[in-house]
Coordinates of C-alpha atoms in Angstrom, one line a residue:
M1 CA 86.9 -75.5 -16.2
T2 CA 84.9 -78.7 -16.0
A3 CA 81.1 -79.2 -18.5
A4 CA 79.1 -78.5 -14.9
E5 CA 81.1 -75.4 -13.9
T6 CA 80.5 -74.5 -17.7
L7 CA 76.3 -74.8 -17.6
G8 CA 76.5 -73.1 -14.2
L9 CA 75.9 -76.4 -11.7
P10 CA 78.9 -77.0 -9.8
G11 CA 79.7 -80.8 -8.4
V12 CA 76.8 -82.1 -10.8
E13 CA 77.9 -85.5 -12.0
P14 CA 76.6 -86.3 -15.7
L15 CA 74.0 -89.2 -16.2
A16 CA 75.4 -92.4 -18.3
T17 CA 74.8 -91.2 -21.7
D18 CA 72.9 -93.4 -22.5
H19 CA 70.2 -92.9 -19.9
P20 CA 67.0 -91.7 -21.3
S21 CA 66.9 -88.1 -20.2
V22 CA 70.0 -88.0 -21.8
L23 CA 69.4 -89.3 -25.5
A24 CA 65.8 -87.1 -24.9
L25 CA 67.9 -84.2 -24.3
R26 CA 70.5 -85.3 -27.2
A27 CA 68.5 -85.9 -30.4
A28 CA 66.5 -81.8 -29.1
V29 CA 70.0 -80.3 -30.1
R30 CA 70.9 -82.6 -32.3
G31 CA 68.1 -81.1 -34.3
E32 CA 66.8 -84.6 -33.8
S33 CA 63.5 -83.3 -32.8
D34 CA 61.9 -80.6 -30.6
A35 CA 62.6 -79.9 -27.3
P36 CA 61.1 -81.7 -24.3
E37 CA 58.9 -80.5 -22.2
A38 CA 60.4 -81.9 -19.0
V39 CA 63.1 -84.2 -17.7
D40 CA 63.9 -86.7 -14.9
S41 CA 66.9 -86.0 -13.9
L42 CA 67.7 -82.4 -16.0
A43 CA 70.7 -81.3 -14.6
P44 CA 73.0 -84.7 -15.1
A45 CA 72.0 -85.0 -18.4
L46 CA 72.3 -81.6 -19.6
V47 CA 75.8 -82.4 -18.5
A48 CA 75.8 -84.8 -20.0
V49 CA 75.1 -83.4 -23.2
L50 CA 77.1 -80.6 -22.8
P51 CA 79.7 -82.0 -25.9
D52 CA 76.8 -82.8 -28.2
A53 CA 76.3 -78.1 -27.3
L54 CA 79.3 -77.1 -28.2
E55 CA 79.6 -79.1 -31.5
A56 CA 76.2 -77.5 -32.2
H57 CA 78.5 -73.5 -31.2
R58 CA 80.8 -74.4 -33.2
A59 CA 79.1 -75.3 -36.5
L60 CA 77.4 -72.3 -36.5
G61 CA 81.3 -70.6 -36.3
V62 CA 79.9 -69.2 -32.4
G63 CA 82.8 -67.9 -30.2
D64 CA 84.0 -69.6 -27.6
D65 CA 83.4 -67.0 -25.0
V66 CA 80.0 -66.1 -26.4
T67 CA 79.4 -70.3 -26.4
R68 CA 80.1 -69.4 -22.0
A69 CA 77.6 -67.0 -21.5
T70 CA 74.8 -67.8 -23.4
L71 CA 75.3 -71.8 -21.9
A72 CA 76.2 -70.6 -18.1
D73 CA 72.3 -69.2 -18.3
V74 CA 71.3 -72.7 -17.7
G75 CA 72.4 -72.6 -14.3
R76 CA 70.7 -69.6 -13.6
K77 CA 67.7 -70.5 -14.7
I78 CA 68.0 -73.6 -12.9
E79 CA 68.5 -72.1 -9.7
A80 CA 65.4 -69.8 -10.6
Y81 CA 62.9 -71.5 -11.5
G82 CA 64.3 -75.0 -10.0
A83 CA 61.6 -78.1 -10.8
T84 CA 59.1 -74.5 -13.4
V85 CA 62.4 -74.3 -15.3
D86 CA 61.3 -74.1 -19.3
V87 CA 63.7 -77.2 -19.9
P88 CA 62.9 -76.2 -24.3
W89 CA 64.2 -72.6 -23.6
L90 CA 67.9 -74.8 -22.0
V91 CA 67.7 -76.3 -24.8
G92 CA 67.8 -73.2 -27.5
L93 CA 70.7 -72.0 -25.5
L94 CA 72.6 -75.7 -26.1
R95 CA 71.5 -75.8 -29.3
G96 CA 72.4 -72.1 -29.9
D97 CA 69.7 -70.7 -31.2
V98 CA 69.8 -67.9 -28.3
L99 CA 73.0 -66.1 -27.7
A100 CA 74.4 -63.6 -24.9
L101 CA 75.8 -61.2 -26.1
G102 CA 76.9 -58.7 -23.5
R103 CA 74.3 -57.8 -21.1
L104 CA 71.3 -59.0 -23.4
Q105 CA 70.3 -62.0 -25.3
F106 CA 69.4 -62.4 -29.1
E107 CA 67.7 -65.2 -31.1
R108 CA 70.0 -66.2 -34.1
A109 CA 66.4 -66.5 -36.4
V110 CA 64.8 -63.8 -37.2
T111 CA 60.7 -62.9 -38.0
D112 CA 58.5 -60.6 -40.3
E113 CA 58.8 -58.7 -37.3
G114 CA 62.9 -58.5 -35.9
R115 CA 65.0 -59.9 -34.6
A116 CA 63.7 -60.5 -30.4
I117 CA 66.4 -59.5 -28.1
H118 CA 65.9 -61.6 -24.0
I119 CA 66.7 -59.4 -21.1
P120 CA 68.1 -62.4 -18.3
E121 CA 67.8 -62.6 -14.5
G122 CA 70.5 -60.2 -12.6
G123 CA 73.4 -58.2 -13.3
S124 CA 72.5 -54.3 -14.2
L125 CA 70.4 -53.1 -17.3
R126 CA 72.6 -49.6 -17.5
P127 CA 73.4 -47.9 -20.7
D128 CA 76.1 -48.0 -21.2
L129 CA 76.2 -52.3 -21.1
V130 CA 73.2 -52.3 -22.7
D131 CA 74.3 -50.0 -25.7
A132 CA 77.4 -52.0 -25.7
S133 CA 75.8 -55.5 -25.5
L134 CA 73.3 -54.0 -29.0
A135 CA 76.5 -53.1 -30.9
E136 CA 77.4 -56.5 -30.2
A137 CA 74.3 -58.0 -31.1
R138 CA 74.3 -55.0 -34.8
A139 CA 78.0 -56.2 -35.0
A140 CA 77.1 -60.1 -35.4
F141 CA 74.0 -59.5 -36.7
G142 CA 73.6 -56.6 -39.0
D143 CA 71.2 -53.0 -38.9
G144 CA 67.8 -55.0 -39.2
P145 CA 64.6 -54.6 -36.8
M146 CA 65.0 -55.4 -33.3
I147 CA 62.1 -56.7 -30.6
C148 CA 61.7 -57.6 -27.1
T149 CA 58.5 -58.8 -24.8
S150 CA 58.9 -58.4 -21.8
W151 CA 57.4 -57.0 -19.3
L152 CA 59.6 -54.8 -18.2
L153 CA 57.9 -52.5 -21.0
D154 CA 55.4 -52.1 -18.6
P155 CA 53.9 -48.8 -19.0
A156 CA 53.4 -49.0 -14.9
L157 CA 57.4 -49.2 -14.7
L158 CA 56.9 -45.5 -15.2
Q159 CA 56.1 -44.9 -11.8
L160 CA 60.4 -45.8 -11.1
P161 CA 62.1 -43.1 -10.8
A162 CA 63.1 -40.9 -13.5
T163 CA 67.7 -41.9 -13.2
S164 CA 66.4 -45.8 -13.0
N165 CA 68.3 -48.3 -15.5
I166 CA 64.7 -49.5 -16.1
V167 CA 62.9 -46.8 -17.1
A168 CA 66.2 -46.0 -19.8
F169 CA 65.4 -49.5 -20.9
A170 CA 62.0 -49.3 -21.9
R171 CA 62.6 -46.0 -23.2
R172 CA 64.7 -47.7 -25.8
F173 CA 61.0 -49.0 -27.5
D174 CA 58.4 -47.6 -29.0
V175 CA 55.7 -49.8 -27.7
E176 CA 52.4 -51.5 -28.3
P177 CA 49.7 -51.8 -25.7
T178 CA 48.3 -54.7 -24.2
E179 CA 45.9 -55.3 -21.9
P180 CA 47.7 -56.6 -19.1
G181 CA 47.3 -60.1 -17.3
H182 CA 48.4 -62.7 -15.1
E183 CA 51.5 -64.6 -17.2
G184 CA 53.1 -61.3 -17.1
D185 CA 51.9 -60.9 -13.5
E186 CA 54.0 -64.9 -12.8
A187 CA 56.4 -63.8 -14.6
A188 CA 57.6 -60.1 -13.1
A189 CA 56.9 -61.9 -9.6
K190 CA 59.4 -65.1 -11.0
F191 CA 62.0 -62.1 -12.0
V192 CA 62.0 -59.9 -9.0
F193 CA 61.5 -61.8 -6.1
R194 CA 61.6 -65.4 -7.6
R195 CA 58.6 -66.9 -5.7
P196 CA 55.2 -68.0 -7.3
L197 CA 52.6 -65.7 -7.3
A198 CA 50.8 -66.8 -4.1
E199 CA 53.7 -66.6 -2.2
V200 CA 54.3 -62.3 -3.4
L201 CA 50.6 -61.9 -2.8
D202 CA 50.2 -62.9 0.0
P203 CA 52.4 -59.6 2.3
A204 CA 52.8 -62.4 5.3
A205 CA 55.0 -64.2 2.9
V206 CA 57.0 -61.4 0.7
T207 CA 58.6 -58.4 2.5
P208 CA 59.5 -55.6 -0.8
R209 CA 62.3 -53.8 0.2
T210 CA 62.7 -52.4 -2.5
T211 CA 62.2 -49.7 -5.0
L212 CA 61.1 -52.3 -7.9
E213 CA 59.7 -54.8 -5.0
R214 CA 57.3 -52.2 -3.9
L215 CA 56.3 -51.6 -6.5
V216 CA 55.3 -55.1 -8.7
A217 CA 54.1 -56.2 -4.7
D218 CA 52.0 -53.6 -4.5
H219 CA 50.7 -53.4 -7.9
L220 CA 49.8 -57.0 -7.0
R221 CA 48.4 -56.9 -3.7
A222 CA 45.8 -54.2 -4.8
G223 CA 44.5 -56.3 -7.8
R224 CA 46.1 -55.0 -10.9
H225 CA 48.6 -56.7 -13.7
W226 CA 51.6 -56.9 -15.6
S227 CA 51.6 -56.7 -19.1
E228 CA 54.4 -58.7 -21.6
P229 CA 54.5 -55.4 -24.7
K230 CA 55.9 -55.7 -27.7
G231 CA 58.1 -53.3 -28.5
T232 CA 60.6 -52.4 -30.8
L233 CA 63.6 -50.4 -30.6
R234 CA 64.1 -47.3 -32.1
P235 CA 67.3 -47.7 -34.6

């Protein structure tokens, strides 16, 4: 597997090792500087720093399978968000700050509230997959508390059928009430439609096709907002 394929960026050729974008990313992956907010020629620069990412993962004792699953999210994020992709998030993947353990991603660092869970785009939230992912995380990190902050925990999603995997996922958490806001709107639009919020609000630009898409779009087009509440995983 080539470096580009490892990152989910097939066909991308790496930049020269002394290119400014490569130097900036390499310093961030090595922990010598903060992650840049934006990078020119991002995909080729990411391919160029893959050796640094692999070294960082090996230094943490991360297994090869987990490394491959973690780094594959780089290409997914670039495909989903293009120029608006969150570069510091990508650096976190390269550095091993966030690891993919089955269906979910988990931060290595723990806050006073617990270990953060993230939900990658794509794939099913089938209960058996979530169970396996959580079990893998507990085996890796122990039994401490886990938290998730996501629009997928917004109570409005309980309008989905009771058999929905999203509903089953949300019911695993004790969710703190949160006021809806525009950040939640942007997250819902990107996660569900891979489109900017302005396009999702326009019936001429986006036609919902699934139950989830209709719920998200109707909610937004009615002038309501999505929240991004924090939930604590129940024991």
